[in-house]
Structures are given as C-alpha cells and as structure tokens.
mmCIF file of C-alpha atoms in Angstrom:
data_model
loop_
_atom_site.group_PDB
_atom_site.id
_atom_site.type_symbol
_atom_site.label_atom_id
_atom_site.label_comp_id
_atom_site.label_asym_id
_atom_site.label_seq_id
_atom_site.Cartn_x
_atom_site.Cartn_y
_atom_site.Cartn_z
ATOM 1 C CA MET A 580 65.637 2.086 -23.532
ATOM 2 C CA ALA A 581 64.542 1.468 -19.953
ATOM 3 C CA THR A 582 63.473 4.241 -17.592
ATOM 4 C CA LEU A 583 64.354 4.301 -13.888
ATOM 5 C CA LEU A 584 62.396 6.393 -11.398
ATOM 6 C CA HIS A 585 64.725 7.230 -8.498
ATOM 7 C CA ILE A 586 63.241 8.633 -5.282
ATOM 8 C CA ASP A 587 65.386 9.880 -2.377
ATOM 9 C CA SER A 588 63.892 10.971 0.944
ATOM 10 C CA SER A 589 66.779 11.200 3.419
ATOM 11 C CA LEU A 590 67.359 14.538 5.143
ATOM 12 C CA ASN A 591 71.090 13.873 5.618
ATOM 13 C CA GLY A 592 72.461 14.942 2.243
ATOM 14 C CA GLU A 593 75.930 13.596 1.475
ATOM 15 C CA ASN A 594 76.068 11.890 4.875
ATOM 16 C CA SER A 595 73.087 9.708 4.041
ATOM 17 C CA VAL A 596 73.689 5.969 3.780
ATOM 18 C CA SER A 597 70.415 5.322 1.952
ATOM 19 C CA ARG A 598 71.385 7.913 -0.665
ATOM 20 C CA ALA A 599 74.860 6.407 -1.070
ATOM 21 C CA VAL A 600 73.565 2.859 -1.506
ATOM 22 C CA ALA A 601 70.847 4.021 -3.887
ATOM 23 C CA ARG A 602 73.545 5.844 -5.845
ATOM 24 C CA SER A 603 75.465 2.561 -6.243
ATOM 25 C CA PHE A 604 72.304 1.019 -7.688
ATOM 26 C CA ARG A 605 71.768 3.943 -10.030
ATOM 27 C CA GLU A 606 75.376 3.989 -11.251
ATOM 28 C CA ALA A 607 75.268 0.259 -12.024
ATOM 29 C CA TRP A 608 71.924 0.769 -13.767
ATOM 30 C CA GLU A 609 73.285 3.617 -15.875
ATOM 31 C CA GLN A 610 76.267 1.496 -16.900
ATOM 32 C CA GLN A 611 73.824 -1.074 -18.245
ATOM 33 C CA HIS A 612 71.571 1.584 -19.826
ATOM 34 C CA PRO A 613 73.893 4.397 -20.985
ATOM 35 C CA GLU A 614 71.186 5.733 -23.286
ATOM 36 C CA GLY A 615 68.346 5.136 -20.864
ATOM 37 C CA THR A 616 66.408 7.660 -18.804
ATOM 38 C CA VAL A 617 66.589 8.341 -15.077
ATOM 39 C CA ARG A 618 63.848 10.474 -13.567
ATOM 40 C CA TYR A 619 65.045 11.701 -10.178
ATOM 41 C CA ARG A 620 63.065 13.202 -7.330
ATOM 42 C CA ASP A 621 64.735 14.432 -4.154
ATOM 43 C CA LEU A 622 61.835 14.707 -1.736
ATOM 44 C CA ALA A 623 63.994 16.369 0.914
ATOM 45 C CA ALA A 624 65.255 19.128 -1.386
ATOM 46 C CA GLU A 625 61.877 19.564 -3.084
ATOM 47 C CA PRO A 626 59.180 18.275 -0.733
ATOM 48 C CA LEU A 627 55.704 17.654 -2.055
ATOM 49 C CA PRO A 628 52.648 19.183 -0.421
ATOM 50 C CA HIS A 629 50.613 16.844 1.730
ATOM 51 C CA LEU A 630 47.514 15.439 0.083
ATOM 52 C CA ASP A 631 44.413 17.525 0.815
ATOM 53 C CA GLY A 632 40.777 16.518 0.778
ATOM 54 C CA LEU A 633 39.951 17.930 -2.630
ATOM 55 C CA ALA A 634 42.862 16.185 -4.353
ATOM 56 C CA TYR A 635 42.045 12.946 -2.528
ATOM 57 C CA HIS A 636 38.330 12.783 -3.321
ATOM 58 C CA THR A 637 38.742 13.879 -6.943
ATOM 59 C CA GLN A 638 40.052 10.399 -7.717
ATOM 60 C CA SER A 639 36.455 9.159 -7.371
ATOM 61 C CA VAL A 640 35.081 11.638 -9.916
ATOM 62 C CA PRO A 641 35.180 10.587 -13.622
ATOM 63 C CA ALA A 642 37.690 12.749 -15.503
ATOM 64 C CA GLU A 643 35.053 14.150 -17.860
ATOM 65 C CA GLU A 644 32.917 15.300 -14.914
ATOM 66 C CA ARG A 645 35.581 17.142 -12.943
ATOM 67 C CA THR A 646 35.292 20.844 -12.311
ATOM 68 C CA PRO A 647 38.204 23.156 -13.138
ATOM 69 C CA GLU A 648 38.969 23.292 -9.416
ATOM 70 C CA GLN A 649 39.093 19.501 -9.198
ATOM 71 C CA VAL A 650 41.276 19.250 -12.298
ATOM 72 C CA ALA A 651 43.742 21.722 -10.795
ATOM 73 C CA ALA A 652 43.739 19.918 -7.443
ATOM 74 C CA PHE A 653 44.384 16.550 -9.106
ATOM 75 C CA ALA A 654 47.114 17.796 -11.485
ATOM 76 C CA LEU A 655 50.041 16.912 -9.223
ATOM 77 C CA ARG A 656 48.643 13.435 -8.501
ATOM 78 C CA GLU A 657 48.224 12.893 -12.237
ATOM 79 C CA GLU A 658 51.815 13.985 -12.883
ATOM 80 C CA LEU A 659 53.321 11.781 -10.171
ATOM 81 C CA ALA A 660 51.206 8.717 -10.968
ATOM 82 C CA SER A 661 51.966 9.012 -14.688
ATOM 83 C CA GLU A 662 55.668 9.300 -13.890
ATOM 84 C CA LEU A 663 55.477 6.110 -11.814
ATOM 85 C CA GLU A 664 53.517 4.269 -14.508
ATOM 86 C CA ALA A 665 56.020 5.279 -17.199
ATOM 87 C CA ALA A 666 59.025 3.866 -15.309
ATOM 88 C CA ASP A 667 60.320 0.382 -16.058
ATOM 89 C CA ALA A 668 61.826 0.124 -12.562
ATOM 90 C CA VAL A 669 61.665 2.140 -9.360
ATOM 91 C CA LEU A 670 64.361 2.864 -6.762
ATOM 92 C CA ILE A 671 63.369 4.324 -3.375
ATOM 93 C CA GLY A 672 65.683 5.531 -0.619
ATOM 94 C CA ALA A 673 63.682 5.188 2.604
ATOM 95 C CA PRO A 674 65.677 5.623 5.826
ATOM 96 C CA LEU A 675 64.065 4.640 9.113
ATOM 97 C CA TYR A 676 62.956 7.796 10.923
ATOM 98 C CA ASN A 677 61.278 7.479 14.314
ATOM 99 C CA TYR A 678 60.521 3.822 13.587
ATOM 100 C CA SER A 679 58.771 4.564 10.270
ATOM 101 C CA ILE A 680 59.310 6.282 6.911
ATOM 102 C CA PRO A 681 60.127 9.976 6.351
ATOM 103 C CA SER A 682 57.028 12.163 6.084
ATOM 104 C CA ASN A 683 58.152 13.433 2.677
ATOM 105 C CA LEU A 684 58.050 9.876 1.328
ATOM 106 C CA LYS A 685 54.607 9.341 2.844
ATOM 107 C CA ALA A 686 53.428 12.456 0.994
ATOM 108 C CA TRP A 687 54.675 11.026 -2.320
ATOM 109 C CA LEU A 688 52.977 7.704 -1.637
ATOM 110 C CA ASP A 689 49.697 9.408 -0.778
ATOM 111 C CA HIS A 690 49.759 11.199 -4.134
ATOM 112 C CA VAL A 691 50.579 8.166 -6.280
ATOM 113 C CA ILE A 692 48.193 5.710 -4.586
ATOM 114 C CA ILE A 693 45.040 6.153 -6.647
ATOM 115 C CA MET A 694 42.294 3.593 -6.109
ATOM 116 C CA GLY A 695 41.099 2.055 -9.338
ATOM 117 C CA ARG A 696 44.325 3.028 -11.054
ATOM 118 C CA THR A 697 47.636 2.335 -9.321
ATOM 119 C CA ALA A 698 45.954 0.576 -6.399
ATOM 120 C CA GLY A 699 43.370 -2.157 -6.282
ATOM 121 C CA GLU A 700 42.383 -4.758 -8.831
ATOM 122 C CA GLY A 701 43.956 -4.131 -12.231
ATOM 123 C CA SER A 702 46.716 -1.896 -10.841
ATOM 124 C CA THR A 703 48.611 -0.111 -13.610
ATOM 125 C CA ILE A 704 51.902 -0.740 -11.791
ATOM 126 C CA ALA A 705 51.379 -4.379 -10.809
ATOM 127 C CA GLY A 706 54.544 -6.406 -11.330
ATOM 128 C CA LYS A 707 56.773 -3.344 -11.735
ATOM 129 C CA PRO A 708 60.113 -3.932 -9.962
ATOM 130 C CA VAL A 709 60.812 -1.615 -7.048
ATOM 131 C CA THR A 710 63.983 -1.655 -4.960
ATOM 132 C CA VAL A 711 63.815 -0.068 -1.503
ATOM 133 C CA VAL A 712 66.971 0.979 0.343
ATOM 134 C CA THR A 713 65.867 1.323 3.958
ATOM 135 C CA SER A 714 68.792 2.228 6.189
ATOM 136 C CA ARG A 715 68.603 1.896 9.973
ATOM 137 C CA GLY A 716 70.721 3.636 12.593
ATOM 138 C CA GLY A 717 70.738 0.588 14.833
ATOM 139 C CA SER A 718 69.848 -3.049 14.330
ATOM 140 C CA TYR A 719 66.293 -4.333 14.327
ATOM 141 C CA ALA A 720 67.203 -7.848 13.231
ATOM 142 C CA PRO A 721 65.712 -10.965 14.853
ATOM 143 C CA GLY A 722 67.198 -11.523 18.315
ATOM 144 C CA THR A 723 68.178 -7.887 18.891
ATOM 145 C CA PRO A 724 66.610 -5.747 21.646
ATOM 146 C CA MET A 725 64.855 -3.621 18.978
ATOM 147 C CA GLU A 726 63.396 -6.521 17.020
ATOM 148 C CA GLY A 727 59.893 -5.693 15.821
ATOM 149 C CA ASN A 728 60.226 -1.921 16.209
ATOM 150 C CA ASP A 729 60.998 -1.191 12.554
ATOM 151 C CA PHE A 730 57.616 -0.251 11.107
ATOM 152 C CA ALA A 731 58.979 1.041 7.778
ATOM 153 C CA HIS A 732 59.908 -2.337 6.306
ATOM 154 C CA PRO A 733 56.579 -4.125 6.958
ATOM 155 C CA TYR A 734 54.591 -1.065 5.893
ATOM 156 C CA LEU A 735 56.412 -0.626 2.604
ATOM 157 C CA ASN A 736 56.434 -4.359 1.971
ATOM 158 C CA TRP A 737 52.661 -4.571 2.340
ATOM 159 C CA LEU A 738 51.921 -1.305 0.541
ATOM 160 C CA LEU A 739 54.232 -1.751 -2.462
ATOM 161 C CA GLY A 740 54.104 -5.515 -2.762
ATOM 162 C CA GLY A 741 50.596 -6.114 -1.475
ATOM 163 C CA SER A 742 48.254 -3.233 -2.192
ATOM 164 C CA LEU A 743 50.039 -2.010 -5.327
ATOM 165 C CA GLY A 744 51.152 -5.454 -6.509
ATOM 166 C CA MET A 745 54.719 -4.401 -7.308
ATOM 167 C CA ASP A 746 57.745 -6.726 -7.323
ATOM 168 C CA VAL A 747 59.522 -5.380 -4.244
ATOM 169 C CA GLU A 748 62.998 -6.121 -2.915
ATOM 170 C CA PHE A 749 64.658 -4.541 0.125
ATOM 171 C CA ILE A 750 68.284 -3.629 0.765
ATOM 172 C CA VAL A 751 68.879 -2.897 4.455
ATOM 173 C CA PRO A 752 72.141 -1.327 5.653
ATOM 174 C CA GLU A 753 72.114 -1.330 9.452
ATOM 175 C CA LEU A 754 74.010 0.258 12.333
ATOM 176 C CA THR A 755 74.585 3.403 10.296
ATOM 177 C CA LEU A 756 74.966 5.517 13.471
ATOM 178 C CA ALA A 757 77.836 3.433 14.850
ATOM 179 C CA PRO A 758 80.611 5.672 13.414
ATOM 180 C CA ILE A 759 79.146 8.810 15.053
ATOM 181 C CA VAL A 760 77.566 7.593 18.302
ATOM 182 C CA PRO A 761 80.233 6.898 20.967
ATOM 183 C CA ALA A 762 78.112 4.259 22.713
ATOM 184 C CA MET A 763 78.031 2.274 19.467
ATOM 185 C CA ALA A 764 81.782 2.381 18.818
ATOM 186 C CA GLY A 765 82.079 -1.366 19.300
ATOM 187 C CA LEU A 766 79.726 -1.910 16.367
ATOM 188 C CA ILE A 767 81.667 0.093 13.787
ATOM 189 C CA GLY A 768 83.060 -3.060 12.181
ATOM 190 C CA LYS A 769 79.604 -4.585 11.770
ATOM 191 C CA SER A 770 78.314 -1.260 10.485
ATOM 192 C CA LYS A 771 80.987 -1.222 7.771
ATOM 193 C CA GLU A 772 80.227 -4.821 6.820
ATOM 194 C CA SER A 773 76.515 -4.081 6.552
ATOM 195 C CA ARG A 774 77.134 -0.997 4.427
ATOM 196 C CA GLU A 775 79.524 -2.767 2.073
ATOM 197 C CA ARG A 776 77.085 -5.659 1.710
ATOM 198 C CA ALA A 777 74.279 -3.208 0.896
ATOM 199 C CA HIS A 778 76.332 -1.512 -1.820
ATOM 200 C CA GLU A 779 77.102 -4.885 -3.396
ATOM 201 C CA GLN A 780 73.459 -5.936 -3.205
ATOM 202 C CA ALA A 781 72.443 -2.668 -4.855
ATOM 203 C CA ARG A 782 74.860 -3.139 -7.746
ATOM 204 C CA GLU A 783 73.828 -6.760 -8.242
ATOM 205 C CA ARG A 784 70.130 -5.910 -8.098
ATOM 206 C CA ALA A 785 70.589 -3.176 -10.711
ATOM 207 C CA LYS A 786 72.473 -5.511 -13.036
ATOM 208 C CA ALA A 787 69.894 -8.272 -12.613
ATOM 209 C CA LEU A 788 67.004 -5.931 -13.403
ATOM 210 C CA ALA A 789 68.850 -4.550 -16.399
ATOM 211 C CA ALA A 790 69.292 -8.050 -17.802
ATOM 212 C CA GLN A 791 65.662 -8.904 -17.039
ATOM 213 C CA LEU A 792 64.311 -5.854 -18.808
ATOM 214 C CA ALA A 793 66.601 -6.364 -21.795
ATOM 215 C CA ALA A 794 65.443 -9.974 -22.276
#
C-alpha cells in the first residue's frame, strides 16, 4: 500500500489553517488507503537541529571513506532523506511567515537536499508528487497591494519542482487573519470562501493521487 509523508510546520497548533487543510488531505488519503502508511513529522513540536558544516560537507565524502564522526553527523540526514525517498507522496504544510517559510521547514529541507542523491541529475525523488499547503494571513494575489511579496511560493516551487524534480502542486488558503484582525473584518467572507475552497482542493488532490498511485 502507498505511503504518505506528512510534514507540518505551523506554530499555531489547532488554530492553524495550513494544518487544518493538510488534515483534510490526509483524511481523504487515509480513506483511499485504509491499510496504507502515514509517516508524520510535526516540525514545530519536534524541531530539527539546523544543518552544521560537518553534516553538510559529509555528503561529498564516499560512504566507505567516512570517519565515525562523519557517519554520526550524517545520520539524521540519512534518516530524513531515506524517509522522503520511501514515500509515494508528500504533503507539506508551509504557512507564510515573514514573507517566507518557517525556519523549522527550512531546516528539514536543508537536511533532505543532498547533492548527487535527492538533488541534481538523477534525483532519487524526481517525479514524486508533493502537495504544499501554504496559507497566507493576507492576500498576495495579482492586483493586490502585496502582490510579489510572497517569497515562500516561488521558493518552494523552484526548489521542489525545479531543483528536486518533484511533481508539485500548491493549495493556497488566503486571508486567514481576517477573523481575528479587526481591520480585516470586511474580508471575513472572502477568507471563509478561500478556506473552504482549499479544503475541497485538498480532498480532491488526495483522491486524485490515490487513484493515480493505484493505477
């Protein structure tokens, strides 16, 4: 049966829109794969250490030539990359924080991006479907005052779809702060519409991938 790797990075717990939409995806996925496997990582609850120099440069040393210190430093990268490679599909909750991605998600990416393995020519994860739920407190859509200031979407699109060669699709609930920011009260209706649309897109994406992987 298919395996889903589910990554959450939001710091907002049960109030998180990216977590809620990702949960809709996961629930639809599990309905299609009741005997499948879901590997879940909550990067906010259990943050990964930032990549250090030893762990980074060890990727360039052939496995049979690594010192015990290098092996130990690379162990977490090996675990995370193997986990990513073993998944049939990937789901990432990536809210927009300060115009980019959460630092805990960047830490995970730094660990799993291994040149000559997951990245570069002959990537071991090329073509793997990845769904990114990137929620935004306001709107950064074309024609809005904040157009062009969302640096998470283009970064993840290039990194996942370009450098790593994955099959990436985005689900973008917007205006998530409207219900709690008084100045945005007039946008609550649009916020609700965007959220409901994102949940539906998540369920449909999960069902479509399930059918694709079962074919």
